Amino acid sequence: MMLRKNVRGQKWIALGVLAAGLSLIVLDGTIVGVALPRIIESLGLTLTDAQWVTSLYSVVFAAFLLSFGKLGDIYGRRRIFLTGVAIFILGSLLAACAGTARLLIAARAVQGLGGSMVLPTTLSIVNATFRGKDRAIAFGVWGAVMAGMAAVGPLLGGWLTTAFTWRYIFLVNIPLGLIIIALGVLFVPTSKAGGDMPRDLLGFVLSAAGSGAVVYGLIEDSARLAVLVGVVLLAIFAWWESRRADTALLDMRLFRLPTFAWGNLTAGAVATGEFAMIFILPLYLVNVRELTIMQAGWVLAAMAIGALVAGGSARHLAAALGAARAVILGLSLEVAGVAAAVVVVHGERATGWLTLALVVYGIGLGIASAQLTSLVLADVSPSQSGIGSATQSTVRQFGSALGAAVAGAVLAARLNATLPPSIAGPVASSAGGAIHAFPGADSIATAFAHAASTSILVALVFLVLGLIGSVRVWQVSKRHQRSRESVAVG
């Protein structure tokens, strides 16, 4: 009995370590946004550079997730997790020391590589370790960390940038990462499914090149054709993987599971909308509303407040409504919050109204995040938990990169359409930092606010698509449940 309690206790300690590792990489996806205006000023970044600082992390993250999800299944998830944390620490050190835009962008790529090892292994260890009621609680913790840390990022970034320097948003990862490695060695269980590593180099190249080309084409004005090339490469990747079966990098048979297929489509759309808004809002708050970095961080922290409020009730809501309906409720609140944000930003209403809109959005985020993750993996077998979790994480990360790229592209296009070229160019390339260098700054700020509201409107469209997808997830999960019940009765 005592041994069983010790094993159970170690399992929950391990969950805490995994949650801490997850916190590092999730924070890094959102902590940079609020510091971007200061980084732009410090290193002389253009809007394109700023988009790459935000997006390249997610592009590299998405490119390697499938590979490391599979490697974790075969060679050991703890080993890949700890290696990923170590690489992430290295990337953080390089980012903190970067003296040019290129060096910072390269460091973000290293961070993305480390993150791509951490995220799928945390989720697959949870999926393989916990069962029954414990599994529901563990997924609730995992989802709460995902939502909460993503929302806390702007506040922490604002504080570190204001109290110290923007470099501390990266330096803080180093001691935390070292502690996670030490505790991971002691408490995280070894976990693997075994098998052989599929030799699917072409699949890896197609997926990485396809996702990279799409984001590159959206960010670089002169390379729009790359978007089409990327889409074609991703289509070829899907066809190639469907022919390779057991030796594939991505097991396309997973998409025969309705909840997995529709859940991933929903997660991708939601991630695109979420990160489009997160990219734009700090630029708007600092350059149009003229808030300090810390003040902007507090406004964006409203998302964290909403997520924390929802975190305590999310599991109970899921138990009462069912996971699928809880996701629908959460995404409905996200849509309502972002719709309100569009109205506030376009109408240049008081910042307090934007804060309230973000609280509503955060509540929805806290309710939907954990349950959507659980739904996507509900019918995935433990032996495929690594590749299953890596697939849904890849979709989310690609959506994140796409969100920042789309938001920046829409912002630049609207500024070019509404301002004279002599003004639009500097304002767009500085991501709004040059607004007050021109006569008539108020009218330029208004044009920037309208462009920002258009970008947020695009984010809203993606969230609405995610909401529609979540309704479909509910329908197929309900049908699947009836099918299982009829088989059990028969």
PDB file of C-alpha atoms in Angstrom, residues 96-195:
ATOM      1  CA  ALA A  96      19.628  37.298 -24.545  1.00  0.00           C
ATOM      2  CA  CYS A  97      23.079  38.059 -25.979  1.00  0.00           C
ATOM      3  CA  ALA A  98      21.907  38.905 -29.523  1.00  0.00           C
ATOM      4  CA  GLY A  99      23.166  42.227 -30.845  1.00  0.00           C
ATOM      5  CA  THR A 100      21.481  42.194 -34.250  1.00  0.00           C
ATOM      6  CA  ALA A 101      18.131  41.206 -35.725  1.00  0.00           C
ATOM      7  CA  ARG A 102      19.663  38.237 -37.544  1.00  0.00           C
ATOM      8  CA  LEU A 103      21.252  36.832 -34.397  1.00  0.00           C
ATOM      9  CA  LEU A 104      17.992  37.193 -32.464  1.00  0.00           C
ATOM     10  CA  ILE A 105      16.023  35.491 -35.233  1.00  0.00           C
ATOM     11  CA  ALA A 106      18.577  32.643 -35.339  1.00  0.00           C
ATOM     12  CA  ALA A 107      18.371  32.252 -31.559  1.00  0.00           C
ATOM     13  CA  ARG A 108      14.595  32.031 -31.792  1.00  0.00           C
ATOM     14  CA  ALA A 109      15.052  29.155 -34.248  1.00  0.00           C
ATOM     15  CA  VAL A 110      17.207  27.317 -31.672  1.00  0.00           C
ATOM     16  CA  GLN A 111      14.533  27.919 -29.043  1.00  0.00           C
ATOM     17  CA  GLY A 112      11.930  26.540 -31.433  1.00  0.00           C
ATOM     18  CA  LEU A 113      14.013  23.390 -31.929  1.00  0.00           C
ATOM     19  CA  GLY A 114      14.161  22.823 -28.175  1.00  0.00           C
ATOM     20  CA  GLY A 115      10.476  23.556 -27.773  1.00  0.00           C
ATOM     21  CA  SER A 116       9.599  21.024 -30.466  1.00  0.00           C
ATOM     22  CA  MET A 117      11.208  18.341 -28.291  1.00  0.00           C
ATOM     23  CA  VAL A 118       9.510  19.436 -25.065  1.00  0.00           C
ATOM     24  CA  LEU A 119       5.874  19.908 -26.076  1.00  0.00           C
ATOM     25  CA  PRO A 120       4.997  16.522 -27.637  1.00  0.00           C
ATOM     26  CA  THR A 121       6.867  14.568 -24.971  1.00  0.00           C
ATOM     27  CA  THR A 122       5.083  16.305 -22.081  1.00  0.00           C
ATOM     28  CA  LEU A 123       1.714  15.533 -23.616  1.00  0.00           C
ATOM     29  CA  SER A 124       2.558  11.947 -24.577  1.00  0.00           C
ATOM     30  CA  ILE A 125       3.965  11.179 -21.098  1.00  0.00           C
ATOM     31  CA  VAL A 126       0.732  12.477 -19.571  1.00  0.00           C
ATOM     32  CA  ASN A 127      -1.328  10.482 -22.079  1.00  0.00           C
ATOM     33  CA  ALA A 128       0.641   7.279 -21.397  1.00  0.00           C
ATOM     34  CA  THR A 129       0.958   7.648 -17.599  1.00  0.00           C
ATOM     35  CA  PHE A 130      -2.490   8.661 -16.385  1.00  0.00           C
ATOM     36  CA  ARG A 131      -5.753   6.750 -16.669  1.00  0.00           C
ATOM     37  CA  GLY A 132      -9.380   7.255 -15.678  1.00  0.00           C
ATOM     38  CA  LYS A 133     -10.145  10.113 -13.314  1.00  0.00           C
ATOM     39  CA  ASP A 134      -6.443  10.888 -12.863  1.00  0.00           C
ATOM     40  CA  ARG A 135      -6.109  11.321 -16.623  1.00  0.00           C
ATOM     41  CA  ALA A 136      -8.900  13.902 -16.689  1.00  0.00           C
ATOM     42  CA  ILE A 137      -7.244  15.832 -13.856  1.00  0.00           C
ATOM     43  CA  ALA A 138      -3.808  15.615 -15.513  1.00  0.00           C
ATOM     44  CA  PHE A 139      -5.153  16.903 -18.823  1.00  0.00           C
ATOM     45  CA  GLY A 140      -6.899  19.674 -16.920  1.00  0.00           C
ATOM     46  CA  VAL A 141      -3.572  20.709 -15.387  1.00  0.00           C
ATOM     47  CA  TRP A 142      -1.829  20.483 -18.773  1.00  0.00           C
ATOM     48  CA  GLY A 143      -4.502  22.583 -20.464  1.00  0.00           C
ATOM     49  CA  ALA A 144      -4.610  25.113 -17.627  1.00  0.00           C
ATOM     50  CA  VAL A 145      -0.851  25.582 -17.940  1.00  0.00           C
ATOM     51  CA  MET A 146      -1.169  26.006 -21.717  1.00  0.00           C
ATOM     52  CA  ALA A 147      -3.887  28.628 -21.388  1.00  0.00           C
ATOM     53  CA  GLY A 148      -2.654  30.304 -18.214  1.00  0.00           C
ATOM     54  CA  MET A 149       0.997  30.649 -19.209  1.00  0.00           C
ATOM     55  CA  ALA A 150       0.099  31.897 -22.683  1.00  0.00           C
ATOM     56  CA  ALA A 151      -1.962  34.602 -21.002  1.00  0.00           C
ATOM     57  CA  VAL A 152       0.590  35.382 -18.245  1.00  0.00           C
ATOM     58  CA  GLY A 153       3.351  35.875 -20.840  1.00  0.00           C
ATOM     59  CA  PRO A 154       2.510  39.496 -21.724  1.00  0.00           C
ATOM     60  CA  LEU A 155       2.424  40.589 -18.065  1.00  0.00           C
ATOM     61  CA  LEU A 156       5.704  38.867 -17.220  1.00  0.00           C
ATOM     62  CA  GLY A 157       7.288  40.230 -20.391  1.00  0.00           C
ATOM     63  CA  GLY A 158       6.111  43.733 -19.555  1.00  0.00           C
ATOM     64  CA  TRP A 159       7.500  43.560 -16.023  1.00  0.00           C
ATOM     65  CA  LEU A 160      10.896  42.122 -17.006  1.00  0.00           C
ATOM     66  CA  THR A 161      11.298  44.608 -19.862  1.00  0.00           C
ATOM     67  CA  THR A 162      10.342  47.588 -17.690  1.00  0.00           C
ATOM     68  CA  ALA A 163      12.177  46.605 -14.497  1.00  0.00           C
ATOM     69  CA  PHE A 164      15.324  45.349 -16.228  1.00  0.00           C
ATOM     70  CA  THR A 165      15.681  45.034 -20.015  1.00  0.00           C
ATOM     71  CA  TRP A 166      14.031  43.013 -22.775  1.00  0.00           C
ATOM     72  CA  ARG A 167      16.964  40.581 -22.609  1.00  0.00           C
ATOM     73  CA  TYR A 168      15.646  39.279 -19.278  1.00  0.00           C
ATOM     74  CA  ILE A 169      12.633  37.722 -20.984  1.00  0.00           C
ATOM     75  CA  PHE A 170      15.154  35.200 -22.308  1.00  0.00           C
ATOM     76  CA  LEU A 171      17.635  35.118 -19.402  1.00  0.00           C
ATOM     77  CA  VAL A 172      14.927  34.051 -16.953  1.00  0.00           C
ATOM     78  CA  ASN A 173      14.620  30.731 -18.813  1.00  0.00           C
ATOM     79  CA  ILE A 174      18.157  29.627 -17.939  1.00  0.00           C
ATOM     80  CA  PRO A 175      17.931  29.010 -14.147  1.00  0.00           C
ATOM     81  CA  LEU A 176      14.380  27.700 -14.473  1.00  0.00           C
ATOM     82  CA  GLY A 177      15.452  25.288 -17.213  1.00  0.00           C
ATOM     83  CA  LEU A 178      18.352  23.948 -15.146  1.00  0.00           C
ATOM     84  CA  ILE A 179      16.004  23.251 -12.217  1.00  0.00           C
ATOM     85  CA  ILE A 180      13.569  21.450 -14.537  1.00  0.00           C
ATOM     86  CA  ILE A 181      16.365  19.231 -15.886  1.00  0.00           C
ATOM     87  CA  ALA A 182      17.473  18.288 -12.357  1.00  0.00           C
ATOM     88  CA  LEU A 183      13.936  17.467 -11.203  1.00  0.00           C
ATOM     89  CA  GLY A 184      13.176  15.676 -14.471  1.00  0.00           C
ATOM     90  CA  VAL A 185      16.056  13.263 -13.956  1.00  0.00           C
ATOM     91  CA  LEU A 186      14.742  12.474 -10.465  1.00  0.00           C
ATOM     92  CA  PHE A 187      10.993  12.269 -10.950  1.00  0.00           C
ATOM     93  CA  VAL A 188       9.850  11.995 -14.587  1.00  0.00           C
ATOM     94  CA  PRO A 189       9.323   8.303 -15.456  1.00  0.00           C
ATOM     95  CA  THR A 190      10.887   6.682 -18.478  1.00  0.00           C
ATOM     96  CA  SER A 191       8.218   6.159 -21.094  1.00  0.00           C
ATOM     97  CA  LYS A 192       8.376   4.794 -24.615  1.00  0.00           C
ATOM     98  CA  ALA A 193       6.400   2.645 -27.017  1.00  0.00           C
ATOM     99  CA  GLY A 194       9.346   1.018 -28.784  1.00  0.00           C
ATOM    100  CA  GLY A 195       9.570   0.209 -32.476  1.00  0.00           C
TER     101      GLY A 195
END
